[in-house]
mmCIF file of C-alpha atoms in Angstrom:
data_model
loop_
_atom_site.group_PDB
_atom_site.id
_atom_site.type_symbol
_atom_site.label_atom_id
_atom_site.label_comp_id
_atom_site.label_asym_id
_atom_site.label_seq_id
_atom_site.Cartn_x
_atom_site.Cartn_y
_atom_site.Cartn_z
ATOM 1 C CA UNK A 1 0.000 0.000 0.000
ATOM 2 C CA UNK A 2 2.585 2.241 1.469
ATOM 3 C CA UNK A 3 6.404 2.537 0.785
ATOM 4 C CA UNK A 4 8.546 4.398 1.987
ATOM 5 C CA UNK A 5 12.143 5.057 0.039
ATOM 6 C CA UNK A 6 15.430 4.668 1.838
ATOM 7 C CA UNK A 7 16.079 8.210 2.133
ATOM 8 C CA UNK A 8 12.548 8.835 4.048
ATOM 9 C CA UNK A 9 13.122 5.399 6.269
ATOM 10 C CA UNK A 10 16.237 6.618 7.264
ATOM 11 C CA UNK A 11 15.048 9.847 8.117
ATOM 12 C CA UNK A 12 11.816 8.380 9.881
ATOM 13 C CA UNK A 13 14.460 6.237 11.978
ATOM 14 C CA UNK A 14 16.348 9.424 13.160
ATOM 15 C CA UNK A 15 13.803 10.881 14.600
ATOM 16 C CA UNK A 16 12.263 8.554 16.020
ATOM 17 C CA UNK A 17 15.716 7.718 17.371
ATOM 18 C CA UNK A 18 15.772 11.416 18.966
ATOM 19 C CA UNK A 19 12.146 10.680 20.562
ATOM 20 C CA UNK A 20 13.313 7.122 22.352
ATOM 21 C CA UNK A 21 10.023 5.854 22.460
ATOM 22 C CA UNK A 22 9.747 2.230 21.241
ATOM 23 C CA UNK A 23 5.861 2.597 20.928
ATOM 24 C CA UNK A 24 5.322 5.079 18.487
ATOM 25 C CA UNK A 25 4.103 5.050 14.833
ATOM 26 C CA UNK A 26 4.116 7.140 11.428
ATOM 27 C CA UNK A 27 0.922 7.915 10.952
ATOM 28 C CA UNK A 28 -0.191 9.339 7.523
ATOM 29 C CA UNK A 29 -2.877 10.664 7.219
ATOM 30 C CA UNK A 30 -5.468 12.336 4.669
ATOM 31 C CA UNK A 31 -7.600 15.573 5.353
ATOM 32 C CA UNK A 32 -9.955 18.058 3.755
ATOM 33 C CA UNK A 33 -8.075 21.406 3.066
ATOM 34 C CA UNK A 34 -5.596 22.715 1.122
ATOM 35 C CA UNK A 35 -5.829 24.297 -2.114
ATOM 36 C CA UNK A 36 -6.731 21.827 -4.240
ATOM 37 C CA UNK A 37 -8.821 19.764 -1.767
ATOM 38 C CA UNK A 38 -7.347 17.602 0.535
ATOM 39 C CA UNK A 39 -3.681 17.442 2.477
ATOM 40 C CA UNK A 40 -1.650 15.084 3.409
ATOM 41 C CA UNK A 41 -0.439 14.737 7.002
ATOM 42 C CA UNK A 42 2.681 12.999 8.812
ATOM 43 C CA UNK A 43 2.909 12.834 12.635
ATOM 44 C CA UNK A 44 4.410 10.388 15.025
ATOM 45 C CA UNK A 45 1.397 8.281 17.079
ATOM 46 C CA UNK A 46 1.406 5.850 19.787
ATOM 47 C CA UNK A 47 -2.453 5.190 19.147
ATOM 48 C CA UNK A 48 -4.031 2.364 17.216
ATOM 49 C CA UNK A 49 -7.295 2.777 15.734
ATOM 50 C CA UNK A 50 -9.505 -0.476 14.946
ATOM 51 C CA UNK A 51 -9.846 0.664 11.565
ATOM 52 C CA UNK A 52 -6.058 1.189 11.039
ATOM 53 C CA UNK A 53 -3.908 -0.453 8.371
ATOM 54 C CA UNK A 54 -0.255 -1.010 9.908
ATOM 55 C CA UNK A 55 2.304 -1.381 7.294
ATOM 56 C CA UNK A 56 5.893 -3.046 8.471
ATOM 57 C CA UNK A 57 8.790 -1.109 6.533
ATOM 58 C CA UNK A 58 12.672 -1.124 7.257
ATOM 59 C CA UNK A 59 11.457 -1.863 11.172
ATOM 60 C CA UNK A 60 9.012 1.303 10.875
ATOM 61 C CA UNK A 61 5.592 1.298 11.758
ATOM 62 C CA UNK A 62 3.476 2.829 9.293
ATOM 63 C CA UNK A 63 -0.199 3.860 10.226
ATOM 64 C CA UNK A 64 -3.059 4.363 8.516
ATOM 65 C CA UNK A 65 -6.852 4.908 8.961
ATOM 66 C CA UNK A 66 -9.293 3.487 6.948
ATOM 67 C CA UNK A 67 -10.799 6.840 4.891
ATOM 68 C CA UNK A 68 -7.084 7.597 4.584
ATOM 69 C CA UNK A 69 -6.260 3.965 2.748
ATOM 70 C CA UNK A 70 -8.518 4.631 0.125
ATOM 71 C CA UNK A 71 -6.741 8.209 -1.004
ATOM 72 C CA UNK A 72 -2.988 6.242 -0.471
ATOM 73 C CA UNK A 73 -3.341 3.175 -1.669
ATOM 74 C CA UNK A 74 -0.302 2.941 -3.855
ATOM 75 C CA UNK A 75 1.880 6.151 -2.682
ATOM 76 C CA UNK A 76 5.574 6.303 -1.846
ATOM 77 C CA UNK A 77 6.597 8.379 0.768
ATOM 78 C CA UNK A 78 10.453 10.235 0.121
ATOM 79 C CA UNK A 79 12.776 12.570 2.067
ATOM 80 C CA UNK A 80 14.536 15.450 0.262
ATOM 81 C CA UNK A 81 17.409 17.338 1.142
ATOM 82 C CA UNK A 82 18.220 20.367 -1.387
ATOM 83 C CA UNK A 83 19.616 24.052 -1.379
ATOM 84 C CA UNK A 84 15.659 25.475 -0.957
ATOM 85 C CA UNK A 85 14.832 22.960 1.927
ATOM 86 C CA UNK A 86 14.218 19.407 2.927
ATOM 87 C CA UNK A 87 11.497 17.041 4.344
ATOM 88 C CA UNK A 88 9.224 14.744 3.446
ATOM 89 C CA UNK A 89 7.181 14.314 0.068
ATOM 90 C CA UNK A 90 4.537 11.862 -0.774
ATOM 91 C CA UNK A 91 4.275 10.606 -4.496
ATOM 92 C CA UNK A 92 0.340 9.353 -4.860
ATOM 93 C CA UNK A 93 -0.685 7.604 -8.256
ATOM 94 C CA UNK A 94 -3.988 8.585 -6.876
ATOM 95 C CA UNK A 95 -4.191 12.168 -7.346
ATOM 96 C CA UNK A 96 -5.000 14.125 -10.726
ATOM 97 C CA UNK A 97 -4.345 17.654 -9.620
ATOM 98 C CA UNK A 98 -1.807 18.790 -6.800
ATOM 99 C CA UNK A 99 -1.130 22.318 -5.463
ATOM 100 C CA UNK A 100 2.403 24.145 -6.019
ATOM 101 C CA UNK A 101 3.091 23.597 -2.471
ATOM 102 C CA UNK A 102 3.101 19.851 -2.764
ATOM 103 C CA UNK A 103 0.784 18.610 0.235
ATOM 104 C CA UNK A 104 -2.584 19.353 -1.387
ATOM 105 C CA UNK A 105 -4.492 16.999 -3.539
ATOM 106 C CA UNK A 106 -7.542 15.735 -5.564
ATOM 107 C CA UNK A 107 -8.606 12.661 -7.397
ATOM 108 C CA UNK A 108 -10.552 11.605 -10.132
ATOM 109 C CA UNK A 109 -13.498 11.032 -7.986
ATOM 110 C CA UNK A 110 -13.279 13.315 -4.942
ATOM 111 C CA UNK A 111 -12.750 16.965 -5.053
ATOM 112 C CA UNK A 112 -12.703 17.439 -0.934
ATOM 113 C CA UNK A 113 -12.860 20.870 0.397
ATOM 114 C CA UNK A 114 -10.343 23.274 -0.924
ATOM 115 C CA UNK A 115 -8.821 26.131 1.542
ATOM 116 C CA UNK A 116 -5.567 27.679 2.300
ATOM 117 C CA UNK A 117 -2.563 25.304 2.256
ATOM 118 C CA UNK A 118 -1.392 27.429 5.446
ATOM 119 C CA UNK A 119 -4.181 25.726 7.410
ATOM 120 C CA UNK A 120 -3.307 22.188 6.280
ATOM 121 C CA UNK A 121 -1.198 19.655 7.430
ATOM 122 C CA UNK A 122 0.583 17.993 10.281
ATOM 123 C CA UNK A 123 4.564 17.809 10.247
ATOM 124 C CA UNK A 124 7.273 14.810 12.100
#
């Protein structure tokens, strides 16, 4: 469903390194917002929903919730490092339009509920 690349499961590993907590998660997630209708969100989580899909990657626990599945199915998850500034980028088959800022989204199907991409999103 969910892969992360080397470069973003090393990175996931440092920080969770820094947060020495053995229970804790990536969970990404989906939301309405952003400019072109939904935004992607990353955050560390020591929660486990019934509904959640847990993905085993490079010893990383991925997390996600069921409504969010349906929007990821299929997306890679990277970490970049360049001269105008680094972190994490998700590459989803599943989206026909994104926004210039890179963590807004639609698909074929769903429009969701387009807003400011300053009030979207969730970072590690």
């Amino acid at each position: 469903m969910i892969t992360l690349t080397p470069e973003a499961a090393s990175k996931v590993k440092e920080l969770l390194a820094e947060r020495q907590r053995d229970d804790l998660a990536l969970r990404v997630f989906v939301q309405p917002g952003g400019c072109s209708g939904f935004s992607y969100g990353l955050a560390f989580d020591s929660q486990r929903n019934d509904d959640d899909q847990v993905i085993e990657q490079d010893g990383i626990r991925v997390v996600v919730d069921a409504m969010s599945a349906r929007f990821l199915k299929g997306a890679r998850i990277d970490y970049v490092e360049s001269l105008s500034g680094s972190g994490f980028t998700i590459h989803n088959p599943n989206a026909v339009q994104t926004c210039g800022c890179g963590q807004s989204f639609r698909t074929r199907d769903e429009a969701g509920q387009p807003r400011s991409c300053d009030e979207a999103g969730a970072a590690v």
